[in-house]
Coordinates of C-alpha atoms in Angstrom, one line a residue:
Chain A
M1 CA 122.7 19.4 183.7
N2 CA 119.1 20.5 184.0
H3 CA 117.9 18.1 186.6
T4 CA 116.1 18.6 189.8
T5 CA 117.3 16.5 192.7
I6 CA 114.6 15.3 195.0
T7 CA 115.3 14.8 198.7
V8 CA 112.7 13.9 201.3
D9 CA 112.5 14.2 205.0
G10 CA 112.3 11.0 207.0
A11 CA 114.8 9.1 204.8
F12 CA 118.6 9.0 205.3
R13 CA 120.3 11.7 203.3
S14 CA 123.7 11.5 201.8
D15 CA 125.8 13.4 199.3
A16 CA 126.5 10.0 197.8
F17 CA 123.1 9.6 196.3
A18 CA 119.8 11.4 195.6
H19 CA 116.4 10.1 196.7
G20 CA 115.2 10.9 193.2
V21 CA 116.0 12.9 190.1
V22 CA 113.6 14.6 187.7
A23 CA 114.9 15.2 184.2
R24 CA 113.7 16.0 180.7
G25 CA 115.5 15.1 177.5
A26 CA 116.6 12.0 175.6
L27 CA 117.0 8.9 177.6
L28 CA 120.4 7.3 177.4
A29 CA 120.5 3.7 178.7
V30 CA 124.1 2.7 179.4
A31 CA 124.8 -1.1 179.4
G32 CA 126.2 -2.6 182.5
Q33 CA 129.9 -1.9 182.2
L34 CA 132.5 -4.5 183.0
A35 CA 136.2 -4.6 183.3
L36 CA 137.0 -5.6 179.8
N37 CA 140.0 -4.8 177.7
E38 CA 139.3 -3.8 174.1
D39 CA 140.2 -7.3 172.9
G40 CA 137.5 -8.7 175.2
S41 CA 139.8 -10.2 177.8
T42 CA 139.2 -9.4 181.5
Y43 CA 140.9 -6.3 182.8
A44 CA 142.7 -6.6 186.1
P45 CA 141.3 -10.0 187.3
G46 CA 140.9 -10.0 191.0
D47 CA 141.8 -6.3 191.4
L48 CA 138.6 -4.6 192.7
D49 CA 139.9 -1.1 192.7
A50 CA 141.2 -1.3 189.2
Q51 CA 138.0 -2.8 187.9
I52 CA 135.9 -0.1 189.6
A53 CA 138.1 2.6 188.0
K54 CA 137.9 1.0 184.6
V55 CA 134.1 0.6 184.8
W56 CA 133.6 4.3 185.7
R57 CA 135.9 5.4 182.8
Q58 CA 133.7 3.4 180.4
V59 CA 130.5 4.8 181.8
E60 CA 131.8 8.3 181.3
A61 CA 133.1 7.5 177.8
V62 CA 129.6 6.3 176.8
V63 CA 127.9 9.3 178.3
R64 CA 130.3 11.7 176.6
T65 CA 130.0 10.0 173.3
A66 CA 126.2 10.4 173.6
G67 CA 126.8 14.2 174.0
G68 CA 126.3 14.4 177.7
D69 CA 128.4 14.5 180.8
M70 CA 128.3 12.7 184.2
G71 CA 126.0 15.4 185.5
D72 CA 123.4 14.1 183.2
V73 CA 123.3 10.7 184.9
V74 CA 120.1 10.3 186.8
K75 CA 120.3 6.7 188.0
I76 CA 123.1 4.1 188.6
T77 CA 122.8 0.5 189.6
S78 CA 125.9 -1.1 190.9
F79 CA 126.3 -4.9 191.2
V80 CA 129.0 -6.5 193.2
T81 CA 129.8 -10.2 193.9
D82 CA 130.8 -9.8 197.6
P83 CA 129.5 -7.6 200.4
D84 CA 133.1 -6.7 201.1
H85 CA 133.1 -4.8 197.8
I86 CA 130.3 -2.4 198.8
G87 CA 132.6 0.0 200.7
P88 CA 135.0 0.6 197.7
V89 CA 132.1 1.0 195.3
V90 CA 130.4 3.5 197.5
A91 CA 133.7 5.4 197.9
S92 CA 134.2 5.5 194.2
R93 CA 130.7 6.8 193.6
A94 CA 131.4 9.8 195.9
E95 CA 134.6 10.6 193.8
V96 CA 132.7 10.3 190.5
F97 CA 129.9 12.5 191.6
P98 CA 131.4 15.1 193.9
G99 CA 129.6 18.0 195.6
G100 CA 126.1 16.6 196.2
Q101 CA 125.4 15.9 192.5
A102 CA 125.0 12.2 192.9
P103 CA 122.2 10.4 191.0
A104 CA 119.6 8.1 192.4
S105 CA 121.4 4.8 193.1
T106 CA 120.9 1.2 193.8
L107 CA 123.5 -1.3 195.0
V108 CA 123.0 -5.0 194.7
V109 CA 125.1 -8.0 195.8
V110 CA 124.6 -10.7 193.2
A111 CA 125.6 -14.4 193.2
A112 CA 127.9 -13.8 190.2
L113 CA 128.4 -11.8 187.1
A114 CA 128.9 -13.0 183.5
R115 CA 132.5 -14.2 184.1
P116 CA 133.9 -15.4 187.5
E117 CA 136.7 -12.8 187.2
F118 CA 134.2 -9.9 187.1
L119 CA 133.9 -8.2 190.6
V120 CA 131.7 -5.2 189.7
E121 CA 129.3 -4.1 187.1
I122 CA 127.7 -0.6 186.9
E123 CA 124.9 0.5 184.6
A124 CA 123.5 3.9 184.3
L125 CA 120.5 5.9 183.0
A126 CA 121.2 9.4 181.8
V127 CA 119.0 12.1 180.4
I128 CA 120.7 14.2 177.7
P129 CA 119.1 17.7 177.5
Chain B
M1 CA 111.2 6.8 167.3
T2 CA 114.9 7.8 166.8
V3 CA 117.2 5.5 168.6
I4 CA 120.9 6.0 168.3
A5 CA 123.5 3.3 169.4
V6 CA 126.5 4.5 171.2
N7 CA 129.7 2.4 171.1
P8 CA 132.7 4.6 172.0
A9 CA 136.3 3.9 171.0
G10 CA 138.2 2.6 174.1
V11 CA 135.4 0.4 175.3
H12 CA 135.5 -3.2 174.2
A13 CA 132.8 -3.7 171.5
V14 CA 130.6 -6.7 172.2
P15 CA 128.6 -8.2 169.3
A16 CA 125.6 -9.1 171.4
Y17 CA 124.8 -5.6 172.9
S18 CA 125.4 -1.9 172.4
H19 CA 127.1 0.1 175.1
A20 CA 124.2 2.6 175.1
L21 CA 121.2 3.6 173.2
V22 CA 119.7 7.1 173.2
G23 CA 116.1 7.5 172.4
T24 CA 113.5 10.3 172.6
G25 CA 109.9 9.8 173.5
T26 CA 108.2 8.4 176.6
P27 CA 110.1 5.7 178.6
V28 CA 108.2 2.7 179.8
F29 CA 109.6 0.4 182.4
L30 CA 108.4 -3.2 182.1
T31 CA 108.1 -5.6 185.0
G32 CA 110.7 -8.4 184.8
Q33 CA 109.2 -11.1 182.7
I34 CA 109.3 -14.8 183.6
A35 CA 108.3 -17.9 181.6
L36 CA 104.6 -17.9 182.5
D37 CA 102.0 -18.4 179.8
A38 CA 98.7 -16.6 179.7
E39 CA 97.2 -19.1 182.1
G40 CA 100.0 -18.6 184.6
R41 CA 101.7 -21.9 183.9
L42 CA 105.5 -22.1 183.8
V43 CA 106.7 -23.0 180.4
G44 CA 109.9 -25.1 180.1
V45 CA 110.6 -26.5 183.6
G46 CA 114.3 -27.2 183.7
D47 CA 114.8 -25.9 180.2
P48 CA 116.5 -22.4 180.0
A49 CA 116.0 -22.1 176.2
A50 CA 112.3 -22.8 176.4
Q51 CA 111.9 -20.4 179.3
A52 CA 113.9 -17.7 177.5
A53 CA 111.6 -18.2 174.4
Q54 CA 108.5 -17.7 176.6
V55 CA 109.9 -14.7 178.3
W56 CA 110.5 -13.1 174.9
R57 CA 107.0 -14.0 173.8
N58 CA 105.7 -12.1 176.8
I59 CA 107.9 -9.1 176.2
R60 CA 106.9 -9.0 172.6
S61 CA 103.2 -9.1 173.6
I62 CA 103.6 -6.3 176.1
V63 CA 105.6 -4.1 173.8
T64 CA 103.1 -4.7 170.9
A65 CA 100.3 -3.8 173.2
L66 CA 102.0 -0.5 174.0
G67 CA 102.0 0.3 170.3
A68 CA 105.7 -0.2 170.0
D69 CA 108.0 -3.0 168.7
L70 CA 111.1 -4.7 169.9
T71 CA 113.4 -2.1 168.1
D72 CA 112.1 0.4 170.6
I73 CA 113.7 -1.4 173.5
V74 CA 116.7 0.5 174.8
K75 CA 117.7 -1.5 177.8
L76 CA 117.6 -5.2 178.9
T77 CA 118.4 -6.6 182.3
T78 CA 118.7 -10.4 182.4
F79 CA 118.7 -12.3 185.7
A80 CA 119.7 -15.9 185.6
V81 CA 120.4 -18.6 188.2
D82 CA 123.2 -20.6 186.4
R83 CA 126.1 -19.5 184.3
A84 CA 125.6 -22.6 182.1
H85 CA 122.3 -21.1 180.9
L86 CA 124.0 -18.0 179.4
P87 CA 124.4 -19.4 175.8
A88 CA 120.8 -20.5 175.6
I89 CA 119.5 -17.2 176.9
G90 CA 121.9 -15.2 174.6
A91 CA 120.9 -17.2 171.6
E92 CA 117.2 -16.5 172.2
R93 CA 117.9 -12.8 172.7
A94 CA 119.8 -12.7 169.4
R95 CA 116.8 -14.0 167.5
H96 CA 114.9 -10.8 168.2
F97 CA 117.4 -8.1 167.2
E98 CA 119.3 -7.2 164.1
P99 CA 123.1 -7.2 164.4
G100 CA 124.2 -3.7 165.4
R101 CA 120.8 -2.9 166.9
F102 CA 121.0 -4.7 170.2
P103 CA 119.8 -2.8 173.3
A104 CA 122.1 -1.8 176.1
S105 CA 122.3 -4.8 178.3
T106 CA 123.2 -6.1 181.8
F107 CA 123.5 -9.8 182.7
L108 CA 123.4 -11.0 186.3
L109 CA 123.5 -14.3 188.1
V110 CA 121.4 -14.2 191.2
A111 CA 121.0 -16.5 194.1
G112 CA 117.4 -17.2 193.2
L113 CA 114.2 -15.9 191.5
A114 CA 110.7 -15.7 192.9
H115 CA 110.1 -19.4 192.4
P116 CA 112.8 -22.2 192.4
D117 CA 111.7 -23.4 189.0
Y118 CA 112.2 -20.0 187.4
L119 CA 115.6 -20.0 185.5
V120 CA 115.5 -16.6 183.8
E121 CA 113.9 -13.2 184.2
I122 CA 114.3 -10.3 181.8
E123 CA 113.1 -6.7 182.3
V124 CA 113.2 -4.1 179.6
I125 CA 112.9 -0.3 179.1
V126 CA 111.0 0.7 176.0
M127 CA 110.9 4.2 174.5
L128 CA 107.5 5.0 173.1
D129 CA 107.2 7.3 170.2
D130 CA 105.1 10.2 171.3
S131 CA 102.7 9.3 168.5
A132 CA 102.2 5.8 170.0
P133 CA 98.7 5.4 171.5
A134 CA 99.9 4.4 174.9
A135 CA 102.2 7.5 175.0
R136 CA 99.2 9.8 174.4
S137 CA 96.8 8.2 176.9

């Protein structure tokens, strides 16, 4: 990781996200990841925690296949279908990005995702040095 | 510009998008496009296919003006208001990309867009080759 994390005074600070991140390198755009089995069926319908874990594994697989690691992620956007899902997603983010290395982050509650069984979708931008 | 598609083993491969694209150059973030023509009139009231087609005309115009083309798009985010519109929106998107060269993609259903008649909004990230005029300016 060769990123500079930006934090500013006058805005709430948290180890769970950065206010901004400056990075140089190749931009990696990671598609919104969903809880899909390899055969395209829905993974763990109705199980939020399992879907969150599956989605993060896939984000990491994509970043690693591109030659980076999770420290290269500069921005994530998380979409959930219910405000009750916010807490578990925020908790998972802190586990995935420990020790104050969290990227810039946006979390959105949407009306629905592509299938009714999907509870969470997470996309990421990474910059690979 | 060099753009590399990333589709790792262990993540379900979807024909209509890549799991990730890596590109070098200058990233450009476009405003979400809706189905307005050059005079600001909505094209395709109640018709998701017609709206999607206009959205892609707008995206193509902007990308072309940047000195790039649609193959330089690395990421799409599609906002729709009705799940029933997904096939029409997907079919229009498929018209603009070669198989195996789809951008990374996110599809969302939202409670509403800026106007009640808007059915679809698409925003894109484009990587400009550093030789493109807009990247040098």
